[in-house]
Each structure stands twice: as structure tokens, then as C-alpha cells.
Protein backbone atom coordinates (compact mmCIF):
# COMPACT_ATOMS: atom_id res chain seq x y z
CA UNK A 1 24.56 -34.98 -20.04
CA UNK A 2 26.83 -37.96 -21.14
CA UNK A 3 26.48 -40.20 -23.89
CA UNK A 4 28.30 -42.95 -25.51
CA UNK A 5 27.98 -43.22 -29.04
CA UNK A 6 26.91 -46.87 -30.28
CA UNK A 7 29.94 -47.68 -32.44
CA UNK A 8 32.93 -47.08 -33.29
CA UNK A 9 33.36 -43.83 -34.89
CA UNK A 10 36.42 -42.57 -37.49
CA UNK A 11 39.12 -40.78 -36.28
CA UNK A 12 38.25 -38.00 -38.29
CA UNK A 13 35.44 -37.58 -36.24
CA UNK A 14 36.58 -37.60 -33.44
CA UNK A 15 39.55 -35.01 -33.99
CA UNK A 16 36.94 -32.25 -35.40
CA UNK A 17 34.49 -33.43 -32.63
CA UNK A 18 36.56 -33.16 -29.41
CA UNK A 19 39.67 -31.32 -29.84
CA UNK A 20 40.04 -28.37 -27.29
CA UNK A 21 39.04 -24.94 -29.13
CA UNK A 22 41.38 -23.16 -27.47
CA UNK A 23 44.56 -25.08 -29.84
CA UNK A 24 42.28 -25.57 -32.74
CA UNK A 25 43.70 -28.35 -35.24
CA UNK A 26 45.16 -27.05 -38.50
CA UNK A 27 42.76 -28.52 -40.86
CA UNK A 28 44.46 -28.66 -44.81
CA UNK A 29 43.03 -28.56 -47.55
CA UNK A 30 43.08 -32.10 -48.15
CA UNK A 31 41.67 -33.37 -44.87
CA UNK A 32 38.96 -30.86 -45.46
CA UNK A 33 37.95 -32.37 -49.14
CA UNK A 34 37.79 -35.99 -47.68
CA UNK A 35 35.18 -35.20 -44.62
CA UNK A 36 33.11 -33.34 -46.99
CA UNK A 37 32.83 -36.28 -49.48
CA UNK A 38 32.88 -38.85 -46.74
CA UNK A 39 29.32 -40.52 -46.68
CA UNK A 40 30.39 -42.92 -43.31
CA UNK A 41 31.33 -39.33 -41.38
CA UNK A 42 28.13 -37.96 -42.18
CA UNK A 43 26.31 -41.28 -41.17
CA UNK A 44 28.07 -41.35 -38.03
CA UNK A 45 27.40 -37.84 -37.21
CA UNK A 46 23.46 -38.17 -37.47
CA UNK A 47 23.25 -41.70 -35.93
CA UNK A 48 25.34 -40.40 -32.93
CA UNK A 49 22.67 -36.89 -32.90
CA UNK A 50 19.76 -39.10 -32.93
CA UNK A 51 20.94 -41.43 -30.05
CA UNK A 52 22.02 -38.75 -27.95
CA UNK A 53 17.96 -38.02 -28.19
CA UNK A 54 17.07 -41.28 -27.16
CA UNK A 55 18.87 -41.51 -24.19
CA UNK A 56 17.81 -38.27 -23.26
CA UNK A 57 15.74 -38.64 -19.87
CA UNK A 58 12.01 -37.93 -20.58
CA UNK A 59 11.26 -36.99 -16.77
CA UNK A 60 13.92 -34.32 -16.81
CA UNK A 61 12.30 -32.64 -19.59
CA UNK A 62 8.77 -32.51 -18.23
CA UNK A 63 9.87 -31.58 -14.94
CA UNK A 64 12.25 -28.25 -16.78
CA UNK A 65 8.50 -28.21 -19.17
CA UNK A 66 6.17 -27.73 -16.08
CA UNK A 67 8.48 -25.13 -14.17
CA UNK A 68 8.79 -23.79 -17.32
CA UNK A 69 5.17 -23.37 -18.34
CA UNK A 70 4.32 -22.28 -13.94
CA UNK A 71 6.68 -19.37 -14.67
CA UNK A 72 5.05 -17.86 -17.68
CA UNK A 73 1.50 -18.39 -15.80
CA UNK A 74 3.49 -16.77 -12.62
CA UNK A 75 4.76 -13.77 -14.64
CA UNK A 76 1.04 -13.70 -16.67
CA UNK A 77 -0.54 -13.59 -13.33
CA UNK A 78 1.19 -11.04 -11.40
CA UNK A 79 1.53 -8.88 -14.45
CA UNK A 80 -2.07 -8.56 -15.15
CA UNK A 81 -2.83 -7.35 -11.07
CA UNK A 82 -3.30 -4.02 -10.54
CA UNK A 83 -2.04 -2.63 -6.99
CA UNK A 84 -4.95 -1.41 -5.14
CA UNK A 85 -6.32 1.41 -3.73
CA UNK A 86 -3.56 3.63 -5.84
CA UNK A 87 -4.26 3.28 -9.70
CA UNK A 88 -3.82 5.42 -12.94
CA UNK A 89 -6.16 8.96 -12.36
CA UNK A 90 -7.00 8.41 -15.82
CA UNK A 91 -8.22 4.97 -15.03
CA UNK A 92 -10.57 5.53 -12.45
CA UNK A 93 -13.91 4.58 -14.01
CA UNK A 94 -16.57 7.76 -14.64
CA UNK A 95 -19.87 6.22 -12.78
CA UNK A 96 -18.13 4.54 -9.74
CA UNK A 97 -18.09 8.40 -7.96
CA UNK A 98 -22.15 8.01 -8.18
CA UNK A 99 -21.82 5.23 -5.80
CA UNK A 100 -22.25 5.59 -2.15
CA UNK A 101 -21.07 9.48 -2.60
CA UNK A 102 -22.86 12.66 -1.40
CA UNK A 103 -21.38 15.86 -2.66
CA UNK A 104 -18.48 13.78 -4.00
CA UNK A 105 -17.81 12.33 -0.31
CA UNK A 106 -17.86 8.94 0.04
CA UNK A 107 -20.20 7.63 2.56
CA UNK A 108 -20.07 3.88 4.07
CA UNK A 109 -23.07 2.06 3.19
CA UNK A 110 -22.13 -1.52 4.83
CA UNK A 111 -24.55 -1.92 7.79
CA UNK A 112 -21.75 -4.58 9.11
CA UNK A 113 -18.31 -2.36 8.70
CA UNK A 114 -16.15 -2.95 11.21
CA UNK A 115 -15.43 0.72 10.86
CA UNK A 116 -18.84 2.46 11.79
CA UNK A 117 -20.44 -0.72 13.66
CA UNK A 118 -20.54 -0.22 17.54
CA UNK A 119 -22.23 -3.57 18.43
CA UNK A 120 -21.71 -6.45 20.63
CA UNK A 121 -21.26 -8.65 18.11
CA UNK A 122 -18.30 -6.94 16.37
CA UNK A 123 -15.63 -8.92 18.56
CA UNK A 124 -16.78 -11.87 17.23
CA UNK A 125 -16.78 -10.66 13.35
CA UNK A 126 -13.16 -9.67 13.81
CA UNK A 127 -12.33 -12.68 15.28
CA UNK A 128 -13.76 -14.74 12.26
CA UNK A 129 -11.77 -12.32 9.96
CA UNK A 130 -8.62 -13.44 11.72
CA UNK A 131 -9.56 -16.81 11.41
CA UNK A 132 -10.09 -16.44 7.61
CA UNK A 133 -6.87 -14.67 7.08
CA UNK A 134 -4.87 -17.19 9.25
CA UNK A 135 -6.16 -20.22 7.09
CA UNK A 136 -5.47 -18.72 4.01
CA UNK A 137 -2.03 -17.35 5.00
CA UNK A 138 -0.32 -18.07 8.43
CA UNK A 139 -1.13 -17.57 12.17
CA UNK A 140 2.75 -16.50 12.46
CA UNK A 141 3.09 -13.02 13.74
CA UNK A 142 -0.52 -12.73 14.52
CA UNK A 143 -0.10 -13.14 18.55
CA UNK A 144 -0.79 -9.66 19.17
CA UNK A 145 -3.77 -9.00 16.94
CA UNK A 146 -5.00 -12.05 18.32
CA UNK A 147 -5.00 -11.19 21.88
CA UNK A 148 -5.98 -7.82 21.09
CA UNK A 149 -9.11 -9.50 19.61
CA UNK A 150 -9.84 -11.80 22.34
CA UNK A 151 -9.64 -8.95 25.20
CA UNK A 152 -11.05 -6.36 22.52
CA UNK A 153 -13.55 -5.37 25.27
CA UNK A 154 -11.52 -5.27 28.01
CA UNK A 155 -8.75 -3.54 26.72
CA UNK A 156 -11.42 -0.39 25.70
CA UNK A 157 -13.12 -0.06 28.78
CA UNK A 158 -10.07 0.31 30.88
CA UNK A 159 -8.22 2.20 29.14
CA UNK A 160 -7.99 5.52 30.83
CA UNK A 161 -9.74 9.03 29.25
CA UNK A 162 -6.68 10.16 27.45
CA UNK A 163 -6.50 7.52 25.10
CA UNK A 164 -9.44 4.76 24.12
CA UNK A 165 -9.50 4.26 20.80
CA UNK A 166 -13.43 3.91 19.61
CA UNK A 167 -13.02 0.93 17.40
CA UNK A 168 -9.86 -1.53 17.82
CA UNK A 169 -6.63 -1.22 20.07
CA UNK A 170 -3.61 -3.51 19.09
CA UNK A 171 -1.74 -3.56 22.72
CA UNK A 172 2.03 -3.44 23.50
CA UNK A 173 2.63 -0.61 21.21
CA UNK A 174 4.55 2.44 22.37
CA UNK A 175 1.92 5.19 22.87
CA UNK A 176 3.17 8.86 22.89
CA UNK A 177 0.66 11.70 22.16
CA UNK A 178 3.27 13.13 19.04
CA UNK A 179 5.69 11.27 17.29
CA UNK A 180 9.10 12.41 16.24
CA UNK A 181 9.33 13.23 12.19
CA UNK A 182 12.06 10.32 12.08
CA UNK A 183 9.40 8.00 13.10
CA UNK A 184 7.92 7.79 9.72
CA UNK A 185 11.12 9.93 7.81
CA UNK A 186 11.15 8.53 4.23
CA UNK A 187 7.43 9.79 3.75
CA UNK A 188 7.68 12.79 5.86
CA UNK A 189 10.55 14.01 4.11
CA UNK A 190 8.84 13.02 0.54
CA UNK A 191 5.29 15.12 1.67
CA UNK A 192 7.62 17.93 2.44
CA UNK A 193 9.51 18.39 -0.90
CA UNK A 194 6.28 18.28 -2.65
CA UNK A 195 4.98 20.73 -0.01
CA UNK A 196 4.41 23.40 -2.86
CA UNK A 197 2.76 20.78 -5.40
CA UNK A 198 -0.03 20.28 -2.61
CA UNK A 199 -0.35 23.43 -2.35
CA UNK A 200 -0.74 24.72 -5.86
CA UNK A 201 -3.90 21.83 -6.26
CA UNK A 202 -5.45 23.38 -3.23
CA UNK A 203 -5.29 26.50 -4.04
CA UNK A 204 -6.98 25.83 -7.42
CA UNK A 205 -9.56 24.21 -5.77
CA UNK A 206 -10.56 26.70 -2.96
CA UNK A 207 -11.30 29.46 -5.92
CA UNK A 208 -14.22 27.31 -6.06
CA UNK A 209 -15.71 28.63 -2.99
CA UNK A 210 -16.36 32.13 -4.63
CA UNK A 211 -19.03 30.50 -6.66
CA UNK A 212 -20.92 28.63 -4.02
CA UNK A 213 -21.30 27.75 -0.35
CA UNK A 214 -19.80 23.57 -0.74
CA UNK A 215 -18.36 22.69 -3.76
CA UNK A 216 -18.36 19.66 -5.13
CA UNK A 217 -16.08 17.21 -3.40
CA UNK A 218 -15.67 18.86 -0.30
CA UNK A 219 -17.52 17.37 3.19
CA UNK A 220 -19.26 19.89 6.03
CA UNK A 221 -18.41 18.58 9.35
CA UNK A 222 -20.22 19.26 12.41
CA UNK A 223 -18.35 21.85 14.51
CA UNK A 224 -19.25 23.81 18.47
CA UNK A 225 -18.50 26.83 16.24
CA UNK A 226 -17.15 27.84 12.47
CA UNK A 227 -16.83 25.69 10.06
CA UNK A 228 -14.75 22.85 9.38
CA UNK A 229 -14.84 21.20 5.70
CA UNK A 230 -12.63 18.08 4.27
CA UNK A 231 -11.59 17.46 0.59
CA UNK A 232 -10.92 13.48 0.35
CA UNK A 233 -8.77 11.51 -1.67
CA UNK A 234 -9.03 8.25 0.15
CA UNK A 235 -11.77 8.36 2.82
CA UNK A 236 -11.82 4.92 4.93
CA UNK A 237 -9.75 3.14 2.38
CA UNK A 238 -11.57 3.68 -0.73
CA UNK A 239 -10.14 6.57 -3.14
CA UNK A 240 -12.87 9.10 -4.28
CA UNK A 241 -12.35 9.00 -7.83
CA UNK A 242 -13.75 12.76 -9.03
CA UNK A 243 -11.68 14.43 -6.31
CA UNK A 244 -8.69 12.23 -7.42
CA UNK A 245 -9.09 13.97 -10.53
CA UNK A 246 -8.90 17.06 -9.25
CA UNK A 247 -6.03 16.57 -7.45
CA UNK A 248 -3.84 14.05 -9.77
CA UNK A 249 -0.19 15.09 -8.67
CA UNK A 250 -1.41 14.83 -4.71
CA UNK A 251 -2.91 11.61 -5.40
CA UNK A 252 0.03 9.91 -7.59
CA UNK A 253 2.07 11.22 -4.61
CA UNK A 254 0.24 8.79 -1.92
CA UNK A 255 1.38 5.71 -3.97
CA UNK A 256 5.03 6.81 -3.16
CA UNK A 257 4.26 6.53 0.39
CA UNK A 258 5.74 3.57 1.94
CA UNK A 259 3.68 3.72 5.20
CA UNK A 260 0.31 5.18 3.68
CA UNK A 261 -2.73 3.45 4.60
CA UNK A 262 -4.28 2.51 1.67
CA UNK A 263 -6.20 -0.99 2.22
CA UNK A 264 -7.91 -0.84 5.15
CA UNK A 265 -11.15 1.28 6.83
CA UNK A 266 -8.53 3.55 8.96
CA UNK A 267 -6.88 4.83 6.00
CA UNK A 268 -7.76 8.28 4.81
CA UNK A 269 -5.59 11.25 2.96
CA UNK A 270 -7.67 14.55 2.83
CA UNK A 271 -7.87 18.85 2.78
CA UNK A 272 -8.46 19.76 5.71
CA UNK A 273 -9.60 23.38 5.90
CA UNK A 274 -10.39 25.42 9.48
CA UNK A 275 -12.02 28.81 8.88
CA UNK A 276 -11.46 31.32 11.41
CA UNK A 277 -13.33 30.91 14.99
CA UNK A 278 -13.57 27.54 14.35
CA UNK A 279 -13.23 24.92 17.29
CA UNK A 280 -13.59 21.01 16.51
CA UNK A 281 -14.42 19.17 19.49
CA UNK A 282 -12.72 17.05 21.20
CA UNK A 283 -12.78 13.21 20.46
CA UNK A 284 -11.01 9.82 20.06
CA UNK A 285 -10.07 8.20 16.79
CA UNK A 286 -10.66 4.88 15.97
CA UNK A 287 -7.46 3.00 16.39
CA UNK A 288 -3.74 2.80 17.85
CA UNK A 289 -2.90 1.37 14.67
CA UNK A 290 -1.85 4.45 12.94
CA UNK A 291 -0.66 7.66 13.18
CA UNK A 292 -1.66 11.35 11.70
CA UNK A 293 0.27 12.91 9.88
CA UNK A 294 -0.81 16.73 9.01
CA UNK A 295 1.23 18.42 6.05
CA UNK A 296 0.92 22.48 6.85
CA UNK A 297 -0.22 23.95 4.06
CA UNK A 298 -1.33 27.91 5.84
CA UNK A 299 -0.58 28.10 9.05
CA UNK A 300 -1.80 31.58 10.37
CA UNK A 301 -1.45 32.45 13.78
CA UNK A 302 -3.79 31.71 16.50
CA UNK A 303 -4.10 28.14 15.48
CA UNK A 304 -3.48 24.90 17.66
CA UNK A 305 -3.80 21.13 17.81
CA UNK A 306 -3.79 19.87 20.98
CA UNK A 307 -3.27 15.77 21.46
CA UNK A 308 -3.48 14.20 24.79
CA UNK A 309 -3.58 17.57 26.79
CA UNK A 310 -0.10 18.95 25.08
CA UNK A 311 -0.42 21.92 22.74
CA UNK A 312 1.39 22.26 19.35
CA UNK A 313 1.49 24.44 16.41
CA UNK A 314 1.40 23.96 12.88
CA UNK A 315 4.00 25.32 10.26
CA UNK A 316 4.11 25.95 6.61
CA UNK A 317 5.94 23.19 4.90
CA UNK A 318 6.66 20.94 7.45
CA UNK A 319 4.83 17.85 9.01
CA UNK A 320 2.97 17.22 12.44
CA UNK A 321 2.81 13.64 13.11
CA UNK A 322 0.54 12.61 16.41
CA UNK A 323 -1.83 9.20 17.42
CA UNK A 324 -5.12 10.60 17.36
CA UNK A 325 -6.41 7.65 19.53
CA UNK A 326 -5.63 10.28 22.07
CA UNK A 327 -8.12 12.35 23.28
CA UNK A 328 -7.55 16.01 20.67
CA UNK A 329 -9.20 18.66 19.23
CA UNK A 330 -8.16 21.98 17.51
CA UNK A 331 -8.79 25.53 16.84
CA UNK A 332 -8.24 28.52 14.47
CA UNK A 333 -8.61 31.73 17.02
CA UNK A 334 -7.37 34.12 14.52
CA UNK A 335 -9.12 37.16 12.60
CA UNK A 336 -11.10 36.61 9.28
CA UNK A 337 -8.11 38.44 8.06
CA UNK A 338 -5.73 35.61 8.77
CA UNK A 339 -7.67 32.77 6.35
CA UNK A 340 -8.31 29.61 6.89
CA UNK A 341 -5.26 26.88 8.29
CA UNK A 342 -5.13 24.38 5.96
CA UNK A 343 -3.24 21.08 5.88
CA UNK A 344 -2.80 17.77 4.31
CA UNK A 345 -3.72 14.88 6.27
CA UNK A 346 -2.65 11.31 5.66
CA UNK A 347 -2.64 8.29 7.94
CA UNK A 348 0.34 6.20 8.17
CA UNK A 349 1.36 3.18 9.98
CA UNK A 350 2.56 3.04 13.51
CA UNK A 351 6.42 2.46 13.44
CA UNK A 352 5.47 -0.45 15.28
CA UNK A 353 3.28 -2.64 13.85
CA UNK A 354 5.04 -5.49 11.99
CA UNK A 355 4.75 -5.68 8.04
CA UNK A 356 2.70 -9.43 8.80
CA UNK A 357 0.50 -7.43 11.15
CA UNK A 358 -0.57 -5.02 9.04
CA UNK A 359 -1.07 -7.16 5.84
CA UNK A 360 -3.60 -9.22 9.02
CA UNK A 361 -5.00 -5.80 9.45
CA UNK A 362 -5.54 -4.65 5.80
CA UNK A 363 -7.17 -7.93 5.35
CA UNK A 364 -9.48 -7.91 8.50
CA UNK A 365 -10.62 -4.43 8.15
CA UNK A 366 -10.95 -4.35 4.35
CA UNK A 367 -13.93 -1.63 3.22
CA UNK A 368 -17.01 -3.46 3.64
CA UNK A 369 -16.42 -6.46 5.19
């Protein structure tokens, strides 16, 4: 900013005022007795301060005010959000696991999620979700979710038996029974180095099973043959606090994921245990969306997973990554000898799916709408 002063002002002044400071002026001792009993210097000093004030320009400083005040609200704001599903262990609030949860296991309890409703009406309610999220946000990127929408139907019933996802299928995306580890390699690699932390939680919770038939926590599921029981951590995007607690290192570990599904109804990270003779029937899972991604955590022999027709085997430390839209089941044909194959199971994103897509996604399928 510029100003003029509104006189005439002493030479004095000026010399102490706008000499360069890198030849300073060699004040003596003299010079330096008459400013400081010079009255008119120090008048001419404060009138000049005071009309530099005057001429300041009152917009400017509201408009640097406003910003000003919009960034501390900004900074407020954003500091006081918490990042959701993935918060402190210690945080998660004592009651919420009595709600909606049977033997720890949460349980939907939305007549309309998009998740569990099979109804003709739930083209239309995804629709109107996209609508919402497109009027609050953007319709750019959503092309593909919208079509898939619109010819929701269509694209379901002719899709042939080895893959038709039960709920939602976003076309044009690759489709390959198993995916190669690079597909997803940042959290494949980061499951894998914590292989052993996994590991050490499960194996503290399985001594529970000495003591009774299902612990708390864990989930029976219905099986040909055998038995087949889940531990959950996030089950259809909502976290299960009391098995969170159980498992605190696993469940900080999902919030380093980059790809985890955390926000929406096809999110889940869980146990899964298979006791010997044990053969889970084949089905479809909901969505092309994602993919699976098992950790092994004991890996006896005799056990398979078979995706789309083609056969693969688990191993100890290392990850199995498939798109369980495709038409799968698995077995454990070993001795009682062998124990159970257990592994970690965590749904990521498809490689594929665009970062606008899936914030579209996490916001149409949110639990319980």
C-alpha cells in the first residue's frame, strides 16, 4: 500500500525513514540528541501513522476479515468430524452392540435396505438415491451407475449363470473370476505383513470354543454339511463394536486400507472359520462392485475355493483375491486332525470403479437407507 504523507515532512525524517538498511546511515551522537528532543519529528511521525489509517481501504479489510473468519470455521469444522465407519476401539460406545445384534452379530433391521430388499420397487429407490446424491454433489462421473440403474433389471436377468450378482451390477467393468494380488497391492501387501498380528487375535479368540458351543460374537451359518461360523468386524458397513474390542489391532488395521469398504451395505471384514467336512453351497454375492479378498490364516490340506468353475487353494500368509459375484462355494475335505481353515476376509474395491463412483455408491447404498 502507498501513501503520501499530507505535508511536508523534515529531512530528518525522511533520512531515518527511507534510507536503504542494507548501507545504514551513520547516525552521531549529535543528530541522535536533536530527533529525540524534536517535538515537530514526533508530530510528524504520528500524523503521518494516523493518515496512513485513513486511507487505508475499508473493503480490503473486510474482504481479508471474512476469508479470514471462513477459514477458522473451515478448520473448526473439519477438525471436529470424525471419519466413519473406522473410529478409536476405545470410543465405540458400550450400549450401541445391544442394538440390532444377536450373539454379537449384527443383523439388518431396515425393512427398505437396498441390501436385503428383493422387490420391484428397489430400482426405483436407487434411482432416487442417485438423484439425491447428484443434486447435492455432481452428476459428473455418474454415467455408468446411472445406466446401470436404469437397465438394473435387464442387466440381472441376462446375465448368464456364472456370474449375476443378486443385488446391483455396475456394467463395463472387467470381470475375471480371481484377480491378480497387484490388483489391489498396497493393501494386500499391508494384510500380509500383519499376517501374524491377525493371527495371534484369532487364536485368542477360538480358546473360547472350549467353554461353549457359539461364543459370543461369532455367527452360525447355514451349511449342506459341517459347520461354518463368522467373527465380524464390519458386517454390511456397520462395525460391531464388542467384537472390535476383541480384536483392536485387526480392526485399527482396516483403517489403513486404502480400498476397504467401509461406508456402504457391501462392505464387510470378518473370521471366517471352516471346520472339517464342511461344504458351503454354492451362491452369488451381491455385487460386481467389489472384490474378496481372503487373508490365509490355517490352511490345512484338503481345502478349496472354487470361483466361477476354477479351483484354487489357500496358503498361510498370503492373500486370495476373487469377485464373488461369480457363482463359488468352498470346502474343507480334510480329517478332524487337520483343524479348521481359517482366513480373514475383507472386501475391497474393484480396481475399476472410479474414486467419484464409489463416493455415488457409498452414498446410495449407505446402511439403512
Amino acid at each position: 500500500m502507498v501513501w503520501v504523507p499530507p505535508g511536508p515532512l523534515r529531512t530528518d525524517c525522511l533520512t531515518l525513514l527511507h534510507t536503504p538498511t542494507d548501507n545504514p546511515p551513520k547516525m552521531s551522537l549529535e543528530w541522535l540528541v536533536a530527533w529525540s528532543w524534536s517535538l515537530d519529528g514526533l508530530r510528524d511521525c504520528i500524523a503521518t501513522g494516523i493518515q496512513s489509517v485513513r486511507d487505508c481501504d475499508t473493503t480490503a479489510v473486510v474482504t481479508v476479515a471474512c476469508l479470514l473468519v471462513l477459514f477458522v470455521w473451515y478448520c473448526y469444522h473439519v477438525g471436529r468430524e470424525q471419519p466413519r465407519p473406522y473410529v478409536s476401539v476405545n470410543s465405540l460406545m458400550q450400549g450401541a452392540d445391544a442394538n440390532g445384534l444377536q450373539n454379537g452379530y449384527v443383523y439388518c433391521q431396515s425393512p427398505e435396505c437396498v441390501r436385503c430388499a428383493h422387490n420391484e420397487g428397489l430400482n426405483q429407490k436407487l434411482y432416487h438415491n442417485l438423484q439425491e446424491y447428484a443434486k447435492r454433489y455432481s452428476w459428473s462421473g455418474m454415467g455408468r451407475i446411472h445406466k446401470g440403474i436404469r437397465e438394473q433389471g435387464r442387466y440381472l436377468n441376462s446375465r448368464p449363470s456364472i456370474q449375476k450378482p443378486e443385488v446391483f451390477f455396475l456394467p463395463d467393468l472387467p470381470t475375471t473370476p480371481y484377480f491378480a494380488r497387484d490388483a489391489q497391492k498396497h493393501d494386500v501387501e499391508l494384510l500380509e505383513r500383519n499376517f501374524q498380528t491377525i493371527l495371534c487375535e484369532f487364536e485368542t479368540l477360538y480358546k473360547a470354543f472350549s467353554n461353549c458351543s457359539l461364543p459370543q460374537g461369532w455367527k452360525m451359518n447355514s451349511t449342506p454339511s459341517g459347520e461354518w461360523v463368522t467373527f465380524y468386524l464390519v458386517n454390511q458397513g456397520v462395525c460391531v463394536p464388542r467384537n472390535c474390542r476383541k480384536c483392536p489391532r485387526t480392526y485399527r488395521l482396516l483403517g489403513s486400507l486404502r480400498t476397504c469398504i467401509g461406508n456402504n451395505v457391501f462392505g464387510n471384514a470378518c473370521i471366517s472359520v471352516l471346520s472339517p467336512g464342511t461344504v458351503i453351497t454354492e451362491h452369488y454375492g451381491p455385487t460386481n462392485i467389489r472384490i474378496r479378498c481372503h487373508l490365509g490364516l490355517k490352511t490345512p490340506s484338503g481345502c478349496e475355493l472354487v470361483v466361477g468353475g476354477e479351483p484354487q487353494c489357500w496358503a498361510e500368509g498370503r492373500c486370495l483375491l476373487f469377485d464373488d459375484s461369480f457363482l463359488h462355494t468352498a470346502f474343507h475335505e480334510g480329517s478332524a486332525e487337520d483343524g479348521p481353515r481359517v482366513v480373514f476376509m475383507v472386501d475391497l474395491w474393484h480396481p475399476n470403479v472410479a474414486a467419484a463412483e464409489r463416493q455415488a455408491l457409498d452414498f446410495i447404498f449407505a446402511p439403512g437407507r
